[in-house]
Every structure is written in C-alpha cells, then in structure tokens.
Amino acid sequence: MDFPYRTGSECPLFLAPMAGVSESPFRLLCRRFGADVVVSEFISAVGVARGLEHLFQDMRFEEAERPIGIQLYGADATVMARAAEMVTAVMRPDFLDINFGCPVKKVVKNNGGSGCLKDLDLVERIIRAVRSATSLPVTVKIRSGWDDAQRDPVTIALRCRDAGAQALTLHARTRTQMFSGTAN
Ligand SMILES: Cc1cc2nc3c(=O)[nH]c(=O)nc-3n(C[C@H](O)[C@H](O)[C@H](O)COP(=O)(O)O)c2cc1C
C-alpha cells in the first residue's frame, strides 16, 4: 500500500488521535511500543490562524515521533488553508490530517468535525483549500455519516479522494452514535 509519507512498515499501525490524551510523551511511548504513525489531537484552525500561542505549544513534538501528522478542524475553507500554511511553516510535521469526525456539540454547532459531513461540497472545498496551502501530504479522518439515514462512507471517501485527500481514516460510526454502539 502506498502512503503519502514514509511509514517504516508495509502495514503500519496508527495511533488514533485522542483529545486530551495524544500529547508528546504519550505519543513517544506509543512509538516505542510499536506505533508506526502518530497524530496530534485535533487542533482548532481558527485558533491557529489567530496565532494562539498555547496551540503552538500543544502542537510541539519530538523528532523521534516522526512520522507525525497534525490534525486540524474547522468549517471555513479559507481559515483552514491559513492554518495549514502556518502549521506547515512553523511545526513542519510529516502530514496534515483534517478532522471530519469529531461529534462533540461545541464543534459540530459551528459545522466543524463531523458537522461538515452534512455538506460534502464543503468537505471538498476544505480539502482543496488545504491542499493548495501546503506542500505536505493531506489526509482526512471521517465518520461513516451524520446519522443512519445519511450513512454513506464510500461516497464520502470518494468525494474526499476527488478533492485531493491522500489517505483516509474511517471511524466506522455515525455522528449520532457518538462513541458507543457497534462500529459498522
Ligand atoms: C477521548 C477521545 C478523544 C478523541 N479525540 C479525537 C481527536 O482529537 N481526533 C480524532 O480524529 N479522533 C478522536 N477520537 C476518536 C478516536 O481517534 C477513534 O477514532 C475512536 O475512538 C475509535 O472508536 P473506538 O474508541 O470505539 O475504538 C477520540 C476518541 C476518544 C475516546
């Protein structure tokens, strides 16, 4: 399988990003115990574009963590592009990951995270804007849909690919399932 960055393994083991957990020491331990690729917790593109210092502290990583992706979320393509440009220049990770999976109300109410899945044109616009703002590989994290009625992971994945996503992670639940129930 071809990944858009070096993984060191044909079938790499990815550390799932977890807000409040996936900090540098934790990621380093996981790399040591066998994770091939790690990703930061989700970071607000609005905050990055505003230059919030604490977010740049949160995004710091050790060279030993590579390959590492910084994960951004936001619902405004222009702001996402600006944040992608800044993270590329300042943090220099191995790839950028876009979060279209977060189900939390605070994020979704501003159309961020899995909120974007209700509007696949918006998903495409965000991916295209981020691709054109960075020289790094751009990957995405999705859920299988907003709810059972709109569950269509293959269409979402194909739209992401068409817009330029270079790899995709599926959290195989809908947004309304949050974090429980059977992953399908
Ligand atoms: C506490 C917690 C925080 C999470 N934070 C993120 C995050 O910041 N970005 C992301 O893409 N996924 C996040 N996830 C989702 C996980 O990466 C993963 O996709 C999900 O937990 C898989 O389902 P499972 O826990 O049933 O195995 C989080 C999950 C948990 C439990």
mmCIF file of C-alpha atoms and ligand atoms in Angstrom:
data_model
loop_
_atom_site.group_PDB
_atom_site.id
_atom_site.type_symbol
_atom_site.label_atom_id
_atom_site.label_comp_id
_atom_site.label_asym_id
_atom_site.label_seq_id
_atom_site.Cartn_x
_atom_site.Cartn_y
_atom_site.Cartn_z
ATOM 1 C CA MET A 1 0.000 0.000 0.000
ATOM 2 C CA ASP A 2 1.316 3.468 -0.839
ATOM 3 C CA PHE A 3 1.142 6.052 1.891
ATOM 4 C CA PRO A 4 1.967 9.676 1.131
ATOM 5 C CA TYR A 5 4.729 9.616 3.785
ATOM 6 C CA ARG A 6 7.277 7.044 4.972
ATOM 7 C CA THR A 7 5.751 4.578 7.430
ATOM 8 C CA GLY A 8 8.597 2.149 8.023
ATOM 9 C CA SER A 9 6.184 -0.769 7.644
ATOM 10 C CA GLU A 10 4.084 -2.198 4.829
ATOM 11 C CA CYS A 11 1.098 -2.497 7.129
ATOM 12 C CA PRO A 12 1.598 0.380 9.560
ATOM 13 C CA LEU A 13 -0.019 0.597 12.959
ATOM 14 C CA PHE A 14 -1.585 4.033 13.516
ATOM 15 C CA LEU A 15 -2.129 5.621 16.901
ATOM 16 C CA ALA A 16 -5.682 7.013 16.868
ATOM 17 C CA PRO A 17 -5.686 10.709 17.802
ATOM 18 C CA MET A 18 -7.334 11.407 21.156
ATOM 19 C CA ALA A 19 -8.025 14.877 22.515
ATOM 20 C CA GLY A 20 -6.540 15.268 25.982
ATOM 21 C CA VAL A 21 -4.501 12.068 25.595
ATOM 22 C CA SER A 22 -2.347 12.246 22.436
ATOM 23 C CA GLU A 23 0.347 14.520 23.854
ATOM 24 C CA SER A 24 4.028 14.263 23.036
ATOM 25 C CA PRO A 25 5.105 11.950 25.940
ATOM 26 C CA PHE A 26 2.185 9.580 25.246
ATOM 27 C CA ARG A 27 2.918 9.516 21.513
ATOM 28 C CA LEU A 28 6.619 8.858 22.192
ATOM 29 C CA LEU A 29 5.742 5.903 24.428
ATOM 30 C CA CYS A 30 3.393 4.536 21.776
ATOM 31 C CA ARG A 31 6.085 4.888 19.098
ATOM 32 C CA ARG A 32 8.463 2.982 21.369
ATOM 33 C CA PHE A 33 5.892 0.229 21.895
ATOM 34 C CA GLY A 34 5.189 -0.249 18.211
ATOM 35 C CA ALA A 35 3.025 2.502 16.746
ATOM 36 C CA ASP A 36 4.356 3.343 13.250
ATOM 37 C CA VAL A 37 2.468 6.614 12.722
ATOM 38 C CA VAL A 38 1.124 9.079 15.276
ATOM 39 C CA VAL A 39 -1.238 12.050 15.009
ATOM 40 C CA SER A 40 -1.782 15.045 17.289
ATOM 41 C CA GLU A 41 -5.103 15.623 18.965
ATOM 42 C CA PHE A 42 -7.448 17.830 16.947
ATOM 43 C CA ILE A 43 -6.394 21.473 16.852
ATOM 44 C CA SER A 44 -8.647 24.438 16.112
ATOM 45 C CA ALA A 45 -7.827 26.061 12.769
ATOM 46 C CA VAL A 46 -9.466 29.277 13.979
ATOM 47 C CA GLY A 47 -7.111 29.334 16.975
ATOM 48 C CA VAL A 48 -4.052 28.603 14.834
ATOM 49 C CA ALA A 49 -4.993 31.278 12.287
ATOM 50 C CA ARG A 50 -5.311 33.749 15.196
ATOM 51 C CA GLY A 51 -1.813 32.768 16.297
ATOM 52 C CA LEU A 52 -2.849 31.482 19.753
ATOM 53 C CA GLU A 53 0.449 30.676 21.465
ATOM 54 C CA HIS A 54 -0.892 27.816 23.625
ATOM 55 C CA LEU A 55 -1.932 25.910 20.489
ATOM 56 C CA PHE A 56 1.599 26.109 19.132
ATOM 57 C CA GLN A 57 2.776 24.685 22.485
ATOM 58 C CA ASP A 58 0.179 21.896 22.142
ATOM 59 C CA MET A 59 1.444 21.043 18.641
ATOM 60 C CA ARG A 60 5.084 20.561 19.672
ATOM 61 C CA PHE A 61 6.581 17.132 19.022
ATOM 62 C CA GLU A 62 9.943 15.349 19.249
ATOM 63 C CA GLU A 63 11.854 14.215 16.162
ATOM 64 C CA ALA A 64 11.544 10.624 17.474
ATOM 65 C CA GLU A 65 7.778 10.820 16.987
ATOM 66 C CA ARG A 66 8.045 11.062 13.184
ATOM 67 C CA PRO A 67 6.128 10.278 11.082
ATOM 68 C CA ILE A 68 3.611 12.555 12.778
ATOM 69 C CA GLY A 69 0.524 14.318 11.478
ATOM 70 C CA ILE A 70 -1.011 17.469 12.918
ATOM 71 C CA GLN A 71 -4.785 17.243 12.867
ATOM 72 C CA LEU A 72 -6.797 20.420 12.172
ATOM 73 C CA TYR A 73 -10.512 21.042 12.392
ATOM 74 C CA GLY A 74 -12.688 23.880 11.193
ATOM 75 C CA ALA A 75 -15.555 24.598 8.846
ATOM 76 C CA ASP A 76 -14.180 27.599 6.961
ATOM 77 C CA ALA A 77 -12.017 26.648 3.974
ATOM 78 C CA THR A 78 -10.092 29.946 3.985
ATOM 79 C CA VAL A 79 -9.276 29.692 7.692
ATOM 80 C CA MET A 80 -8.330 26.018 7.326
ATOM 81 C CA ALA A 81 -5.972 26.961 4.483
ATOM 82 C CA ARG A 82 -4.367 29.738 6.532
ATOM 83 C CA ALA A 83 -3.903 27.379 9.489
ATOM 84 C CA ALA A 84 -2.460 24.681 7.207
ATOM 85 C CA GLU A 85 0.042 27.173 5.809
ATOM 86 C CA MET A 86 1.115 28.269 9.310
ATOM 87 C CA VAL A 87 1.402 24.720 10.710
ATOM 88 C CA THR A 88 3.444 23.671 7.678
ATOM 89 C CA ALA A 89 5.867 26.577 8.079
ATOM 90 C CA VAL A 90 6.184 26.593 11.876
ATOM 91 C CA MET A 91 5.725 22.965 13.009
ATOM 92 C CA ARG A 92 6.933 21.029 9.938
ATOM 93 C CA PRO A 93 5.066 17.769 10.609
ATOM 94 C CA ASP A 94 5.100 14.885 8.097
ATOM 95 C CA PHE A 95 1.483 15.366 7.068
ATOM 96 C CA LEU A 96 -1.675 17.308 7.855
ATOM 97 C CA ASP A 97 -4.847 15.444 8.819
ATOM 98 C CA ILE A 98 -8.280 17.069 8.583
ATOM 99 C CA ASN A 99 -10.834 16.113 11.228
ATOM 100 C CA PHE A 100 -14.290 15.432 9.804
ATOM 101 C CA GLY A 101 -15.100 13.058 12.653
ATOM 102 C CA CYS A 102 -15.463 14.941 15.925
ATOM 103 C CA PRO A 103 -19.053 14.523 17.210
ATOM 104 C CA VAL A 104 -18.873 16.982 20.133
ATOM 105 C CA LYS A 105 -21.709 19.529 20.171
ATOM 106 C CA LYS A 106 -19.454 22.576 20.669
ATOM 107 C CA VAL A 107 -17.510 21.667 17.490
ATOM 108 C CA VAL A 108 -20.443 20.442 15.408
ATOM 109 C CA LYS A 109 -22.577 23.504 16.146
ATOM 110 C CA ASN A 110 -20.039 25.582 14.194
ATOM 111 C CA ASN A 111 -20.145 22.957 11.402
ATOM 112 C CA GLY A 112 -16.689 21.645 12.334
ATOM 113 C CA GLY A 113 -15.634 17.997 12.698
ATOM 114 C CA SER A 114 -18.402 15.584 11.693
ATOM 115 C CA GLY A 115 -20.711 18.601 11.163
ATOM 116 C CA CYS A 116 -19.013 19.016 7.764
ATOM 117 C CA LEU A 117 -20.352 15.614 6.681
ATOM 118 C CA LYS A 118 -23.795 17.140 6.196
ATOM 119 C CA ASP A 119 -22.367 19.165 3.300
ATOM 120 C CA LEU A 120 -19.947 17.207 1.098
ATOM 121 C CA ASP A 121 -19.371 20.272 -1.118
ATOM 122 C CA LEU A 122 -17.961 21.969 1.987
ATOM 123 C CA VAL A 123 -15.796 18.899 2.717
ATOM 124 C CA GLU A 124 -14.378 19.117 -0.816
ATOM 125 C CA ARG A 125 -13.785 22.874 -0.569
ATOM 126 C CA ILE A 126 -11.881 22.448 2.699
ATOM 127 C CA ILE A 127 -9.679 19.654 1.336
ATOM 128 C CA ARG A 128 -8.909 21.576 -1.865
ATOM 129 C CA ALA A 129 -8.087 24.752 0.090
ATOM 130 C CA VAL A 130 -5.787 22.886 2.472
ATOM 131 C CA ARG A 131 -4.082 21.023 -0.384
ATOM 132 C CA SER A 132 -3.323 24.282 -2.162
ATOM 133 C CA ALA A 133 -1.965 25.877 1.039
ATOM 134 C CA THR A 134 0.589 23.204 1.941
ATOM 135 C CA SER A 135 3.335 21.170 0.343
ATOM 136 C CA LEU A 136 2.705 18.372 2.889
ATOM 137 C CA PRO A 137 0.517 15.313 2.256
ATOM 138 C CA VAL A 138 -3.095 15.917 3.298
ATOM 139 C CA THR A 139 -5.126 13.109 4.876
ATOM 140 C CA VAL A 140 -8.610 13.021 6.360
ATOM 141 C CA LYS A 141 -10.479 11.381 9.227
ATOM 142 C CA ILE A 142 -14.169 10.770 8.657
ATOM 143 C CA ARG A 143 -17.139 9.072 10.266
ATOM 144 C CA SER A 144 -19.449 6.887 8.199
ATOM 145 C CA GLY A 145 -22.004 9.686 8.002
ATOM 146 C CA TRP A 146 -24.036 12.125 10.029
ATOM 147 C CA ASP A 147 -26.753 9.671 11.046
ATOM 148 C CA ASP A 148 -28.166 6.328 9.950
ATOM 149 C CA ALA A 149 -30.271 7.953 7.224
ATOM 150 C CA GLN A 150 -27.204 9.684 5.748
ATOM 151 C CA ARG A 151 -24.760 6.860 6.339
ATOM 152 C CA ASP A 152 -22.633 6.545 3.177
ATOM 153 C CA PRO A 153 -18.916 6.144 3.951
ATOM 154 C CA VAL A 154 -17.960 5.110 0.411
ATOM 155 C CA THR A 155 -19.424 8.252 -1.178
ATOM 156 C CA ILE A 156 -17.795 10.407 1.492
ATOM 157 C CA ALA A 157 -14.451 8.674 0.909
ATOM 158 C CA LEU A 158 -14.657 9.057 -2.869
ATOM 159 C CA ARG A 159 -15.526 12.753 -2.566
ATOM 160 C CA CYS A 160 -12.524 13.195 -0.242
ATOM 161 C CA ARG A 161 -10.269 11.416 -2.724
ATOM 162 C CA ASP A 162 -11.568 13.514 -5.628
ATOM 163 C CA ALA A 163 -10.812 16.673 -3.650
ATOM 164 C CA GLY A 164 -7.214 15.539 -3.089
ATOM 165 C CA ALA A 165 -7.125 13.608 0.187
ATOM 166 C CA GLN A 166 -4.099 11.282 0.050
ATOM 167 C CA ALA A 167 -5.160 8.848 2.779
ATOM 168 C CA LEU A 168 -8.290 8.355 4.819
ATOM 169 C CA THR A 169 -9.151 7.015 8.255
ATOM 170 C CA LEU A 170 -12.701 5.844 8.939
ATOM 171 C CA HIS A 171 -14.229 5.908 12.407
ATOM 172 C CA ALA A 172 -16.949 3.439 11.483
ATOM 173 C CA ARG A 173 -19.758 5.075 13.448
ATOM 174 C CA THR A 174 -22.135 7.856 12.512
ATOM 175 C CA ARG A 175 -22.055 11.173 14.331
ATOM 176 C CA THR A 176 -25.275 10.352 16.192
ATOM 177 C CA GLN A 177 -23.654 7.176 17.559
ATOM 178 C CA MET A 178 -21.040 9.359 19.262
ATOM 179 C CA PHE A 179 -18.613 6.887 20.901
ATOM 180 C CA SER A 180 -20.839 3.916 21.616
ATOM 181 C CA GLY A 181 -22.847 1.270 19.857
ATOM 182 C CA THR A 182 -21.457 -1.210 17.388
ATOM 183 C CA ALA A 183 -18.988 0.166 14.876
ATOM 184 C CA ASN A 184 -20.207 -0.977 11.469
HETATM 185 C C1 LIG B 1 -11.217 10.612 24.491
HETATM 186 C C2 LIG B 1 -11.205 10.547 22.998
HETATM 187 C C3 LIG B 1 -10.710 11.608 22.272
HETATM 188 C C4 LIG B 1 -10.677 11.551 20.867
HETATM 189 N N1 LIG B 1 -10.140 12.606 20.163
HETATM 190 C C5 LIG B 1 -10.048 12.523 18.810
HETATM 191 C C6 LIG B 1 -9.418 13.561 18.069
HETATM 192 O O1 LIG B 1 -8.936 14.587 18.608
HETATM 193 N N2 LIG B 1 -9.345 13.418 16.722
HETATM 194 C C7 LIG B 1 -9.863 12.322 16.077
HETATM 195 O O2 LIG B 1 -9.778 12.234 14.848
HETATM 196 N N3 LIG B 1 -10.449 11.333 16.756
HETATM 197 C C8 LIG B 1 -10.547 11.400 18.108
HETATM 198 N N4 LIG B 1 -11.119 10.365 18.787
HETATM 199 C C9 LIG B 1 -11.601 9.156 18.062
HETATM 200 C C10 LIG B 1 -10.531 8.083 18.014
HETATM 201 O O3 LIG B 1 -9.408 8.528 17.276
HETATM 202 C C11 LIG B 1 -11.065 6.791 17.349
HETATM 203 O O4 LIG B 1 -11.435 7.054 16.001
HETATM 204 C C12 LIG B 1 -12.272 6.209 18.045
HETATM 205 O O5 LIG B 1 -12.116 6.267 19.451
HETATM 206 C C13 LIG B 1 -12.464 4.755 17.575
HETATM 207 O O6 LIG B 1 -13.556 4.142 18.194
HETATM 208 P P1 LIG B 1 -13.353 3.152 19.467
HETATM 209 O O7 LIG B 1 -12.902 4.053 20.602
HETATM 210 O O8 LIG B 1 -14.689 2.568 19.735
HETATM 211 O O9 LIG B 1 -12.330 2.150 19.065
HETATM 212 C C14 LIG B 1 -11.171 10.406 20.178
HETATM 213 C C15 LIG B 1 -11.669 9.329 20.937
HETATM 214 C C16 LIG B 1 -11.701 9.381 22.311
HETATM 215 C C17 LIG B 1 -12.243 8.202 23.084
#
